[in-house]
Structure formats: C-alpha cells, structure tokens
Coordinates of C-alpha atoms in Angstrom, one line a residue:
X1 CA 101.0 74.6 77.5
X2 CA 99.1 77.6 76.1
X3 CA 95.6 78.1 77.6
X4 CA 92.5 79.5 76.1
X5 CA 90.8 82.6 77.4
X6 CA 88.3 83.2 80.1
X7 CA 86.9 86.3 78.4
X8 CA 85.7 89.3 80.3
X9 CA 83.1 87.4 82.2
X10 CA 83.8 88.2 85.8
X11 CA 81.6 90.7 87.6
X12 CA 78.9 90.2 85.1
X13 CA 77.2 87.2 86.6
X14 CA 74.4 85.3 84.8
X15 CA 71.2 85.7 86.8
X16 CA 68.4 83.2 86.5
X17 CA 64.7 83.7 87.3
X18 CA 62.6 81.6 89.6
X19 CA 58.9 81.0 89.5
X20 CA 56.7 81.3 92.5
X21 CA 55.2 78.2 94.1
X22 CA 51.8 77.6 95.5
X23 CA 53.1 76.1 98.7
X24 CA 56.1 76.9 100.9
X25 CA 59.0 74.6 99.9
X26 CA 60.8 72.5 102.4
X27 CA 64.1 73.9 101.2
X28 CA 65.4 76.5 98.8
X29 CA 68.9 76.2 97.3
X30 CA 70.8 79.6 97.2
X31 CA 70.7 81.0 93.7
X32 CA 70.7 84.2 91.8
X33 CA 67.4 85.7 90.9
X34 CA 66.4 88.6 88.7
X35 CA 63.1 90.3 88.0
X36 CA 62.2 89.2 84.5
X37 CA 60.0 92.2 84.0
X38 CA 62.4 95.1 84.5
X39 CA 65.3 96.5 86.5
X40 CA 65.0 97.9 90.0
X41 CA 65.0 101.6 89.2
X42 CA 62.8 101.5 86.1
X43 CA 59.8 100.2 88.0
X44 CA 57.3 102.7 89.5
X45 CA 57.2 102.8 93.3
X46 CA 53.5 101.8 93.3
X47 CA 54.1 98.5 91.4
X48 CA 53.0 95.8 93.9
X49 CA 54.8 92.6 94.7
X50 CA 54.2 89.7 92.4
X51 CA 50.9 88.1 93.4
X52 CA 50.8 84.7 95.2
X53 CA 54.5 84.4 95.9
X54 CA 55.5 81.9 98.6
X55 CA 57.3 83.3 101.6
X56 CA 60.8 82.4 100.3
X57 CA 60.3 83.9 96.8
X58 CA 58.7 87.0 98.4
X59 CA 61.9 87.6 100.5
X60 CA 64.0 87.2 97.3
X61 CA 62.0 89.7 95.4
X62 CA 62.1 92.1 98.3
X63 CA 65.9 91.9 98.4
X64 CA 66.1 92.5 94.6
X65 CA 64.0 95.6 94.9
X66 CA 65.7 97.0 98.1
X67 CA 67.7 99.4 95.9
X68 CA 64.4 101.2 95.6
X69 CA 63.1 101.7 99.1
X70 CA 59.6 102.9 98.0
X71 CA 59.1 99.7 96.0
X72 CA 60.6 97.5 98.7
X73 CA 58.3 98.8 101.4
X74 CA 55.3 97.2 99.7
X75 CA 56.6 93.8 100.7
X76 CA 56.3 94.8 104.4
X77 CA 53.5 94.9 106.9
X78 CA 53.0 98.1 108.8
X79 CA 55.0 96.6 111.6
X80 CA 57.7 95.7 109.1
X81 CA 57.8 99.1 107.6
X82 CA 58.3 100.7 111.0
X83 CA 61.1 98.3 111.8
X84 CA 63.0 98.5 108.5
X85 CA 65.8 101.1 108.4
X86 CA 65.3 101.9 104.7
X87 CA 67.2 105.2 105.0
X88 CA 70.6 103.6 105.7
X89 CA 73.1 103.2 102.9
X90 CA 73.0 99.8 101.2
X91 CA 75.2 96.9 101.7
X92 CA 76.1 95.2 98.4
X93 CA 75.8 91.5 98.3
X94 CA 76.7 88.8 95.7
X95 CA 74.0 88.2 93.1
X96 CA 73.7 84.7 94.4
X97 CA 71.9 84.5 97.7
X98 CA 69.7 82.0 99.5
X99 CA 66.4 82.0 101.3
X100 CA 65.9 78.7 103.3
X101 CA 63.7 77.5 106.1
X102 CA 64.8 78.3 109.6
X103 CA 66.7 75.2 110.7
X104 CA 65.6 75.8 114.4
X105 CA 61.9 75.6 113.5
X106 CA 61.2 78.4 115.9
X107 CA 57.6 78.9 114.6
X108 CA 56.8 75.5 115.9
X109 CA 58.4 76.1 119.3
X110 CA 56.5 79.4 119.7
X111 CA 53.2 77.8 118.7
X112 CA 52.8 79.9 115.6
X113 CA 50.8 78.4 112.7
X114 CA 53.2 77.7 109.8
X115 CA 50.4 78.4 107.4
X116 CA 50.4 82.0 108.6
X117 CA 53.8 82.6 110.1
X118 CA 57.2 81.6 108.6
X119 CA 60.8 82.4 109.5
X120 CA 63.0 82.6 106.4
X121 CA 66.7 82.5 106.7
X122 CA 68.3 85.0 104.3
X123 CA 71.9 83.9 103.5
X124 CA 74.1 86.4 101.7
X125 CA 77.8 87.0 100.6
X126 CA 78.9 90.5 101.4
X127 CA 80.8 92.4 98.8
X128 CA 80.9 95.9 100.3
X129 CA 78.9 98.8 101.5
X130 CA 78.1 102.3 100.4
X131 CA 79.5 104.8 103.0
X132 CA 77.9 108.0 104.2
X133 CA 80.0 109.7 101.6
X134 CA 78.5 107.6 98.8
X135 CA 81.8 105.8 98.2
X136 CA 82.1 102.1 98.0
X137 CA 83.9 100.3 100.9
X138 CA 84.9 96.7 100.1
X139 CA 84.3 94.0 102.6
X140 CA 84.0 90.3 102.5
X141 CA 82.2 87.6 104.5
X142 CA 79.1 85.5 104.8
X143 CA 76.0 86.5 106.8
X144 CA 72.5 85.4 107.5
X145 CA 69.4 87.0 108.9
X146 CA 66.1 85.9 110.2
X147 CA 63.2 87.3 108.2
X148 CA 59.7 87.0 109.7
X149 CA 57.0 86.5 107.1
X150 CA 53.2 86.5 107.8
X151 CA 50.1 85.9 105.7
X152 CA 48.1 89.1 105.4
X153 CA 44.9 89.3 103.3
X154 CA 45.9 86.1 101.5
X155 CA 49.4 87.3 100.6
X156 CA 52.7 86.7 102.3
X157 CA 54.3 89.9 103.7
X158 CA 57.5 90.6 105.7
X159 CA 56.8 91.4 109.4
X160 CA 60.3 91.3 110.6
X161 CA 62.8 92.5 108.0
X162 CA 66.6 92.2 108.1
X163 CA 68.4 95.0 109.9
X164 CA 69.7 97.2 107.1
X165 CA 69.4 97.3 103.3
X166 CA 71.0 94.5 101.3
X167 CA 71.1 94.9 97.5
X168 CA 72.6 92.3 95.0
X169 CA 75.3 93.7 92.9
X170 CA 73.3 93.6 89.6
X171 CA 70.4 95.5 91.3
X172 CA 72.8 98.0 92.9
X173 CA 74.3 98.7 89.5
X174 CA 70.8 99.4 88.2
X175 CA 69.8 101.6 91.1
X176 CA 72.9 103.6 91.5
X177 CA 75.0 105.6 89.0
X178 CA 78.8 105.5 89.3
X179 CA 80.2 109.0 89.0
X180 CA 83.8 110.3 89.1
X181 CA 83.8 113.4 91.3
X182 CA 86.9 115.5 90.7
X183 CA 89.3 117.2 93.2
X184 CA 93.0 118.1 93.0
X185 CA 96.3 116.8 94.4
X186 CA 97.8 118.9 97.2
X187 CA 99.8 121.0 94.8
X188 CA 96.6 121.9 92.7
X189 CA 98.3 120.7 89.6
X190 CA 96.6 117.4 88.8
X191 CA 92.9 116.6 88.8
X192 CA 92.0 113.4 90.6
X193 CA 88.7 111.4 90.3
X194 CA 87.0 110.2 93.5
X195 CA 84.5 107.5 92.7
X196 CA 80.9 107.9 94.1
X197 CA 77.6 106.2 93.6
X198 CA 74.4 108.3 93.5
X199 CA 70.7 107.2 93.0
X200 CA 70.1 106.9 89.3
X201 CA 66.4 107.8 89.5
X202 CA 64.8 110.2 89.0
X203 CA 66.9 111.3 86.1
X204 CA 65.9 114.9 86.3
X205 CA 67.6 115.3 89.6
X206 CA 70.8 113.4 88.8
X207 CA 73.0 116.4 88.1
X208 CA 71.9 118.0 91.4
X209 CA 72.8 114.9 93.3
X210 CA 76.2 114.7 91.7
X211 CA 76.9 118.4 92.4
X212 CA 75.9 117.8 96.1
X213 CA 78.5 115.0 96.2
X214 CA 81.1 117.3 94.8
X215 CA 80.3 120.1 97.2
X216 CA 80.5 117.7 100.2
X217 CA 84.2 117.3 99.5
X218 CA 86.5 114.3 99.0
X219 CA 85.4 110.8 100.3
X220 CA 86.3 109.8 103.8
X221 CA 89.2 107.7 102.6
X222 CA 90.7 110.5 100.4
X223 CA 89.7 113.5 102.6
X224 CA 93.3 114.1 103.8
X225 CA 94.8 113.4 100.3
X226 CA 92.8 115.6 98.0
X227 CA 92.1 119.4 97.9
X228 CA 88.9 121.1 96.8
X229 CA 88.9 124.7 95.7
X230 CA 85.1 124.4 96.2
X231 CA 85.4 124.0 99.9
X232 CA 82.9 126.2 101.8
X233 CA 80.8 126.8 98.7
X234 CA 77.2 125.7 98.2
X235 CA 74.6 126.2 95.5
X236 CA 72.1 129.1 95.6
X237 CA 69.5 127.1 93.7
X238 CA 69.3 123.5 92.6
X239 CA 71.3 122.6 89.5
X240 CA 68.5 122.6 87.0
X241 CA 68.1 123.3 83.3
X242 CA 66.8 126.7 82.3
X243 CA 64.3 127.5 79.5
X244 CA 66.9 127.0 76.7
X245 CA 68.1 123.6 78.1
X246 CA 71.3 124.9 79.7
X247 CA 72.2 123.3 83.0
X248 CA 72.9 126.1 85.5
X249 CA 75.1 125.7 88.5
X250 CA 75.0 128.9 90.7
X251 CA 77.5 128.8 93.5
X252 CA 77.7 130.9 96.7
X253 CA 79.7 132.4 98.4
X254 CA 82.8 132.7 96.2
X255 CA 83.7 136.2 97.4
X256 CA 87.2 137.2 96.5
X257 CA 88.4 133.9 94.9
X258 CA 91.0 134.6 92.3
X259 CA 90.6 133.8 88.6
X260 CA 93.0 130.9 89.0
X261 CA 90.9 129.5 91.8
X262 CA 87.8 130.0 89.7
X263 CA 89.4 128.1 86.8
X264 CA 90.0 125.2 89.1
X265 CA 86.4 125.3 90.3
X266 CA 85.2 125.3 86.7
X267 CA 87.4 122.3 86.0
X268 CA 85.9 120.4 89.0
X269 CA 82.4 121.0 87.8
X270 CA 82.9 120.4 84.1
X271 CA 84.9 117.2 84.7
X272 CA 82.4 115.9 87.2
X273 CA 79.4 116.5 85.0
X274 CA 80.8 115.6 81.6
X275 CA 79.6 112.0 81.8
X276 CA 76.4 112.9 83.6
X277 CA 74.6 115.4 81.2
X278 CA 74.7 116.3 77.6
X279 CA 73.3 119.8 78.4
X280 CA 75.2 122.9 77.9
X281 CA 76.7 124.0 81.2
X282 CA 76.6 127.5 82.7
X283 CA 78.5 128.1 85.9
X284 CA 77.8 131.2 88.1
X285 CA 79.4 132.5 91.2
X286 CA 77.3 134.8 93.5
X287 CA 74.8 135.2 90.6
X288 CA 77.4 136.3 88.0
X289 CA 79.5 134.4 85.5
X290 CA 82.0 132.4 87.4
X291 CA 84.7 134.0 85.2
X292 CA 83.7 137.3 83.6
X293 CA 82.9 136.9 79.9
X294 CA 82.8 133.1 80.1
X295 CA 79.2 132.0 80.2
X296 CA 78.8 128.5 79.0
X297 CA 81.5 125.8 79.6
X298 CA 82.4 122.7 77.7
X299 CA 85.1 120.0 78.4
X300 CA 87.3 121.6 75.7
X301 CA 87.4 124.8 77.7
X302 CA 89.2 123.0 80.6
X303 CA 93.0 122.6 80.8
X304 CA 94.4 119.1 80.7
X305 CA 94.8 118.8 84.4
X306 CA 95.6 115.1 84.1
X307 CA 98.4 115.5 81.5
X308 CA 101.1 114.8 84.1
X309 CA 99.6 111.3 84.7
X310 CA 100.2 110.3 81.1
X311 CA 103.7 109.5 79.8
X312 CA 104.6 111.5 76.7
X313 CA 104.2 109.7 73.4
X314 CA 107.9 109.4 72.8
X315 CA 108.4 107.4 76.0
X316 CA 107.7 103.9 74.9
X317 CA 108.8 102.0 77.9
X318 CA 111.8 100.1 79.1
X319 CA 112.6 96.6 80.2
X320 CA 115.2 95.1 82.5
X321 CA 116.7 91.8 81.6
X322 CA 120.0 90.0 82.2
X323 CA 121.3 92.8 84.5
X324 CA 120.8 95.6 81.9
X325 CA 118.1 98.0 80.7
X326 CA 116.7 98.1 77.2
X327 CA 114.2 100.0 75.1
X328 CA 111.0 97.9 75.2
X329 CA 110.1 98.4 71.5
X330 CA 113.4 98.3 69.6
X331 CA 115.5 96.2 72.1
X332 CA 118.4 98.7 72.1
X333 CA 120.3 99.1 75.4
X334 CA 119.7 102.4 77.2
X335 CA 122.8 104.7 77.2
X336 CA 125.1 104.8 80.2
X337 CA 126.0 102.2 82.9
X338 CA 122.4 101.1 83.3
X339 CA 122.4 99.7 79.7
X340 CA 126.1 98.9 79.0
X341 CA 126.6 96.5 81.9
X342 CA 128.2 99.0 84.3
X343 CA 125.6 98.1 86.8
X344 CA 124.1 94.7 87.5
X345 CA 120.4 95.9 87.2
X346 CA 117.7 94.0 89.1
X347 CA 114.8 96.3 88.2
X348 CA 114.2 99.9 87.6
X349 CA 111.8 102.8 87.1
X350 CA 111.8 105.8 84.7
X351 CA 110.4 109.2 85.7
X352 CA 107.2 110.3 84.0
X353 CA 109.0 112.8 81.7
X354 CA 111.6 110.1 80.8
X355 CA 114.6 112.1 82.0
X356 CA 115.5 110.2 85.2
X357 CA 116.0 106.7 86.4
X358 CA 115.8 104.9 89.7
X359 CA 117.7 101.6 89.4
X360 CA 118.0 98.7 91.9
X361 CA 121.4 97.0 91.4
X362 CA 123.0 93.9 92.8
X363 CA 126.5 94.1 94.5
X364 CA 127.5 90.8 95.8
X365 CA 124.7 89.4 97.9
X366 CA 123.2 92.9 98.6
X367 CA 121.0 95.3 96.7
X368 CA 121.6 99.0 96.2
X369 CA 119.3 101.8 94.9
X370 CA 120.7 104.4 92.5
X371 CA 118.9 107.5 91.2
X372 CA 119.9 110.1 88.6
X373 CA 119.7 111.4 85.1
X374 CA 118.8 109.0 82.3
X375 CA 121.9 107.9 80.4
X376 CA 124.3 109.0 83.1
X377 CA 126.0 107.6 86.2
X378 CA 123.5 107.3 89.1
X379 CA 123.9 108.4 92.7
X380 CA 124.0 105.5 95.2
X381 CA 121.2 106.1 97.7
X382 CA 120.3 102.9 99.6
X383 CA 123.3 100.6 100.0
X384 CA 123.4 97.1 101.4
X385 CA 119.7 96.2 101.5
X386 CA 118.4 92.7 101.4
X387 CA 115.1 93.5 99.5
X388 CA 114.2 96.6 97.5
X389 CA 110.9 96.6 95.5
X390 CA 110.9 98.1 92.0
X391 CA 110.9 101.9 92.4
X392 CA 108.0 104.2 91.5
X393 CA 108.1 107.9 90.6
X394 CA 105.9 110.8 91.7
X395 CA 105.0 113.4 89.1
X396 CA 106.9 116.7 89.2
X397 CA 105.4 119.2 91.6
X398 CA 106.7 122.2 89.9
X399 CA 106.1 123.0 86.2
X400 CA 109.2 122.7 84.1
X401 CA 111.2 120.9 86.8
X402 CA 112.2 117.3 87.2
X403 CA 110.5 115.0 89.7
X404 CA 112.2 115.1 93.1
X405 CA 110.6 112.1 94.7
X406 CA 110.7 108.3 94.1
X407 CA 109.3 105.6 96.3
X408 CA 110.2 102.0 97.1
X409 CA 110.0 99.4 99.9
X410 CA 113.4 98.6 101.4
X411 CA 113.7 95.7 103.8
X412 CA 110.0 96.0 104.6
X413 CA 110.0 99.7 105.1
X414 CA 108.2 102.1 102.8
X415 CA 110.6 105.0 101.9
X416 CA 110.6 108.1 99.8
X417 CA 113.8 109.1 98.1
X418 CA 113.8 112.9 98.0
X419 CA 116.1 115.2 96.2
X420 CA 117.4 118.2 98.1
X421 CA 118.0 121.7 96.6
X422 CA 121.6 120.7 96.1
X423 CA 120.7 117.7 94.1
X424 CA 121.4 115.0 96.7
X425 CA 119.0 112.1 97.0
X426 CA 118.1 111.2 100.5
X427 CA 115.8 108.4 101.9
X428 CA 112.9 109.4 104.2
X429 CA 110.8 106.7 105.8
X430 CA 107.0 106.8 105.2
X431 CA 104.6 106.3 108.1
X432 CA 103.1 103.0 107.0
X433 CA 101.8 101.8 110.3
X434 CA 98.3 101.4 108.9
X435 CA 99.6 98.5 106.8
X436 CA 100.8 96.3 109.6
X437 CA 97.6 94.1 109.5
X438 CA 98.1 93.4 105.8
X439 CA 101.5 91.8 106.1
X440 CA 104.8 92.5 104.2
X441 CA 104.6 94.4 100.9
X442 CA 105.8 92.5 97.8
X443 CA 105.3 95.3 95.2
X444 CA 104.5 99.0 95.6
X445 CA 103.2 101.3 92.9
X446 CA 102.5 105.0 93.6
X447 CA 99.7 106.4 91.4
X448 CA 100.9 108.8 88.8
X449 CA 98.9 111.6 90.5
X450 CA 100.7 110.8 93.7
X451 CA 97.5 110.5 95.9
X452 CA 97.2 106.7 96.2
X453 CA 99.4 103.7 96.5
X454 CA 98.7 100.2 95.2
X455 CA 100.4 97.3 96.9
X456 CA 100.7 93.6 96.3
X457 CA 101.2 91.9 99.6
X458 CA 103.3 88.7 100.1
X459 CA 100.0 87.0 101.0
X460 CA 98.7 87.7 97.5
X461 CA 96.2 90.4 98.4
X462 CA 95.9 93.6 96.4
X463 CA 95.6 96.7 98.6
X464 CA 95.1 100.4 97.8
X465 CA 95.8 103.2 100.4
X466 CA 95.6 106.9 100.4
X467 CA 98.8 109.0 100.4
X468 CA 98.5 111.6 103.1
X469 CA 100.9 114.6 103.1
X470 CA 100.9 116.5 106.4
X471 CA 103.2 119.4 107.1
X472 CA 106.0 117.3 108.6
X473 CA 105.4 113.8 107.4
X474 CA 104.0 111.6 104.6
X475 CA 102.0 108.4 105.4
X476 CA 99.6 105.8 104.1
X477 CA 96.0 105.9 105.3
X478 CA 92.7 104.0 104.8
X479 CA 94.2 100.8 103.3
X480 CA 91.6 98.6 101.7
X481 CA 92.0 95.1 100.1
X482 CA 90.3 94.9 96.7
X483 CA 88.3 92.0 95.3
X484 CA 89.4 89.5 98.0
X485 CA 87.0 86.8 96.8
X486 CA 88.6 86.8 93.4
X487 CA 92.2 87.9 94.0
X488 CA 94.0 85.8 96.5
X489 CA 97.4 85.2 94.8
X490 CA 98.4 88.5 93.1
X491 CA 102.1 88.8 92.0
X492 CA 102.1 92.3 90.4
X493 CA 100.0 95.4 89.7
X494 CA 100.2 98.7 88.0
X495 CA 98.0 101.8 87.4
X496 CA 96.2 101.6 84.0
X497 CA 94.9 105.1 84.7
X498 CA 93.4 107.1 87.6
X499 CA 90.3 104.9 87.7
X500 CA 91.7 101.3 87.3
X501 CA 94.5 99.0 88.1
X502 CA 95.8 96.0 86.2
X503 CA 96.8 93.0 88.3
X504 CA 98.6 89.7 87.4
X505 CA 98.2 86.7 89.6
X506 CA 99.4 83.1 90.0
X507 CA 95.8 81.9 89.6
X508 CA 95.4 80.0 86.3
X509 CA 91.8 80.9 86.2
X510 CA 92.5 84.7 86.5
X511 CA 96.0 85.5 85.1
X512 CA 95.3 89.2 84.3
X513 CA 92.5 91.4 85.5
X514 CA 91.4 95.0 85.5
X515 CA 90.1 96.2 88.9
X516 CA 88.5 99.6 89.7
X517 CA 90.4 101.6 92.2
X518 CA 87.6 101.2 94.8
X519 CA 87.4 97.5 94.2
X520 CA 83.7 97.3 93.1
X521 CA 84.4 95.9 89.6
X522 CA 86.7 93.3 88.2
X523 CA 87.0 92.3 84.6
X524 CA 89.3 89.4 83.4
X525 CA 91.6 89.8 80.4
X526 CA 91.7 87.1 77.8
X527 CA 94.2 84.4 78.7
X528 CA 95.0 83.2 75.2
X529 CA 98.7 82.9 74.4
X530 CA 99.8 83.4 78.0
X531 CA 102.1 80.9 79.6
X532 CA 101.9 80.5 83.3
X533 CA 103.1 81.6 85.8
X534 CA 102.7 85.3 85.3
X535 CA 105.6 87.4 86.6
X536 CA 105.0 91.1 86.1
X537 CA 102.8 93.8 84.5
X538 CA 103.1 97.4 83.4
X539 CA 100.3 99.7 82.3
X540 CA 99.7 103.4 81.6
X541 CA 97.0 105.6 80.1
X542 CA 96.5 105.2 76.4
X543 CA 99.1 102.4 76.2
X544 CA 98.9 98.7 75.6
X545 CA 99.0 96.6 78.8
X546 CA 102.3 94.7 78.9
X547 CA 102.8 91.5 80.9
X548 CA 105.7 89.1 81.5
X549 CA 104.9 85.5 81.7
X550 CA 106.9 82.3 81.9
X551 CA 108.2 82.6 78.3
X552 CA 108.5 86.3 77.5
X553 CA 106.8 89.6 77.2
X554 CA 103.3 90.1 75.7
X555 CA 101.0 93.1 75.1
X556 CA 97.3 93.7 74.4
X557 CA 95.3 96.9 73.6
X558 CA 92.6 96.0 76.1
X559 CA 90.1 93.6 77.7
X560 CA 88.9 91.0 75.2
X561 CA 91.9 91.4 72.9
X562 CA 94.5 88.8 72.1
X563 CA 97.9 89.0 73.7
X564 CA 100.8 89.3 71.2
X565 CA 104.5 88.8 71.7
X566 CA 106.6 91.9 72.1
X567 CA 109.3 91.3 69.5
X568 CA 112.1 92.8 71.6
X569 CA 110.8 91.9 75.0
X570 CA 114.1 90.3 76.1
X571 CA 112.8 86.9 77.0
X572 CA 111.7 85.0 80.2
X573 CA 113.7 87.1 82.7
X574 CA 112.4 90.5 81.5
X575 CA 110.6 93.0 83.7
X576 CA 108.8 95.6 81.5
X577 CA 107.8 99.1 82.7
X578 CA 106.3 102.3 81.5
X579 CA 107.4 105.7 83.0
X580 CA 105.9 106.3 86.5

C-alpha cells in the first residue's frame, strides 16, 4: 500500500515556550523550550535573566543560553560562576529536556529551607559534543545532573551548575556557524571539506575564526587522511577588511613554496571563505601577493579540484537485474558478457570515468569478483567467496589514467583490489580492526574523494570512518555511528556529495534520509509513492537520488520532491548505481 510522505521534518523540532510561575512546581514534565524574544547569539551579553522565574524555569533558560557563556553567567551566583567550566566545548543535547524536583529531597535531609534552596534535576538526551578541533563528535545517551539553585536578592540563581556546557540543538545552531574547511586528499588532486563549527558572533571576527580553524589543520578524525599545503603557516595579522572593504589574509612564513603549492593554498582559503564572506579576498604571503600579479581572488579563479568526485554528464548510471547489467535510463544491456548473459551478475560498480567495471558474479553457490574494461571480458579476482558486497571505486590518482583501485567486503574482510603495473588486479586486505565493535559490514561505500568510507552494518547502524593511507598499509580509523537515535535499521547508503550521505532503511517512518557526514543533521525525504521495504539507493553530485523499493526503481531531484518511477528501472530485483 502506498504511503504518504513525512516531509522534511526531522532535525527541525518544534519548540514550545513556557511561562514562569510564581511558586516552585511539584513536578515539571520534560519539554522543549525556546526564548520567545530572540535567539541565543543575538542577545547582548548584559541582558539579565527573565525576572521572577521559578527555579525550574531559571535552569531551563540558563541551558538555552549556555551557547553564549557571557549571557549564561548571569544566571549564576559568584560561587556558581567560579564552579562553572564555561570555557569547555559544548555538549549538544536534544531540544527536549527536563527540569524536575530532586526525587531524593536532599534539601530536606540537609536542613535547607526549600524557600531559599532547591535542587533541580536536569535531564537531557545527548546528541554529541564539539571537540577541541571544533568538529562535531556524535554520541548518544541519557544523563541527568543536580543543579543547586538559591534565592538571592529575591531572584533564583544557580549556585551549583552542571559540570560542563550543555546546549540544545536549536540553540547550538543559533550560536555556532557550520563551516566547511578545505584540505586535500593525499595525492593533492581533490579538495576535501572538513566540517567545523565556529562561534557565529561577533560577525566581524567570523572570517578570522574560520581562518584559524583552517590553519590548525584537519580535524582529529581526519588528520591522518587529509593533507594541508598550509601546514606550518600562520597569519601575520588578523584576517580583517581593509579600507576598501577587501578581506586580507596575510600568511607567514611561506618561504620557498612553489607556485603550484601556492595555488593549492589559494584554493584552500578561497573555498573555505566562499560561504563566510561576500568581501573581495586578497591573499598575501610574507607581505607580498601570494602569487605574483594575482592580487584579489574569487571562487572562479580556482581550479575545479572536486571535479573527480562528479561523474561526467554522459555517465547516466547502470542497473543490475536478472543476472545482467543495463543502462539505467534507456534500459539497454551494456555491451560484453556483463550485459549479454555471459556472467550471472549479482551486483556491480562502474568507475568514475565510466571506463571500467567491477562485477560480482554467481558461479554455482559461490560468488566471484571480476574487474576490467567496460564492455569487455573481466579478470577474475576473488573466486569462491560466500559474501561480497557491491564494489566501490576510488578516483584515479594520476591525471589521464584509469582508476587502479576498487574496494569491497569479502566474507567479512574489507579488501582493496589494486591493479599492478602489468595490469593484473590483486586483492589486498585493509586494516579494519577499528570496526570490530560495530559488527559485520552489510554495505561499504568509499567516498568519491577516497578519504572516507560509509558502511551499513548488519545491525542497521550507519557508520563513517576515515581512510588512512600510511606508507605500507591502508586502514580505517575513527569510525563513528551517525544519527543512532533516528537510524537503527539501515539497509543501504551512498554518497550524495562530499558533505552528505543518503540512507535507506527498513523503518516505515524513515524510508529515505539525507545525513551530514558528521552526523549532526538528518532530513527525511518525502515517502510518497514508495512501497516498502526499501532495498537499495544510489546518489551522486548533481544527480537525482535513485532508490529501489519493493516494486521497482524511483528517483527524485531532492528533499521535499515527489518520487517518480524510472521507466527502464528493470523491476523489483533491480539494484541501480551511479559511477563511483
């Protein structure tokens, strides 16, 4: 039976206001609260707490304003200010949180007067925390804290604050600005965004805070996966606008860096600041133009360093169905044994340039992996496996040459299939020891820039890990489960772009969702026209998202748009896929 849509309602929770009460209530039900006057960061630090709040509402308002420590301190007594670690990075909590009376009634046991001393229990749902590197780290759990509140000069104030800074998601989004800080893959061919969150106010210092995050290098999770040509550099002065409104970034020391290295540096800065400021941008090195004769920079001056992550316009996607491969849009079989029935195809992947295939075939009761040129016979690489996940290609590491690396999970082991100089494809096991606590891998997708891997586990979790390339080995590091409260029965995932994943689940209330690579945000796709259960998904930059459900193959241009049947989708057994 066809279902009607959810709409893009997740991660944008409705917040309701509460009014203060003259007396302390006996009980307060956990609920979401917002300041009806204004957002956290738009209020001046000197704005006092709302007058005549009871102790429970005072703690709620303190939590809502904790994204602005100067504002939040006004809710504290001098003792509370000394005890509150306001300088620590915030922990992000769900918008719905509770403040309830202490069930132990300890103020009675200690002889304190409840008219002047109250212990409030703050109950929160943890979503994640901001690391020292200003990157979001997902986490999940429930927690509660004792908050001591005293009456001071006729108003309730917090004498014993919670240990740490806890900010509801909505208020965190108001207090912090998400910024994509750009680095490069190990081969210095592809620009890679690394998501950070910096204080949104004051606006005049925003560009400087973003540049500081860039100069600090990749985030902790990605430090071994990304390369920064800016390593070792700092700014001679703050990144500020000069008299004519041009934002000046003056770097030191750059010394003998080559023009090629300076072009990469320019790309890092321009890409990082393009969504932060509308000012003209002037980049200097050691007081001179970064590149002689090139003063001001615009995004159009930068090479398309992410081009390798985008399939070419003529590569429209393929689909496997009934043991054969077909073109997704016109339904024609692909040339060669993969399309004419010479192989019993289970699933497959096409290289980003479209010129190569990796195909999982069935031979008797076993699976085999074959790799080779599109339209030709394919080399047998992994014979006699019980399980092989759908392969996934890394982008070419050398301009003008074919990709020489494809990944899969074979009988539980993550492997890279690498082509030698003589053209022979050989499997090499990946060090995936960091994944042991997450369980077996059901689906594996290498990001098109080759620096991350997204995995759907057999327990239904969605996990992202960094790809670390050391001198003698390749491994997965810093795995993190994304949106665990919302995603608990994932069945497939793919990279929409370098910033987001698309995931399909066996959850009727969340069949398809878009998730940020760090896991902070999740938005549901419309579920109209979908027939459960969902089976597969493919996505790519500047392409429609394509899913396979119980009846066939459907596509949509984006969140909030209707799913429409793909005319040549090949029916209920089809598995669609874009290059990558």
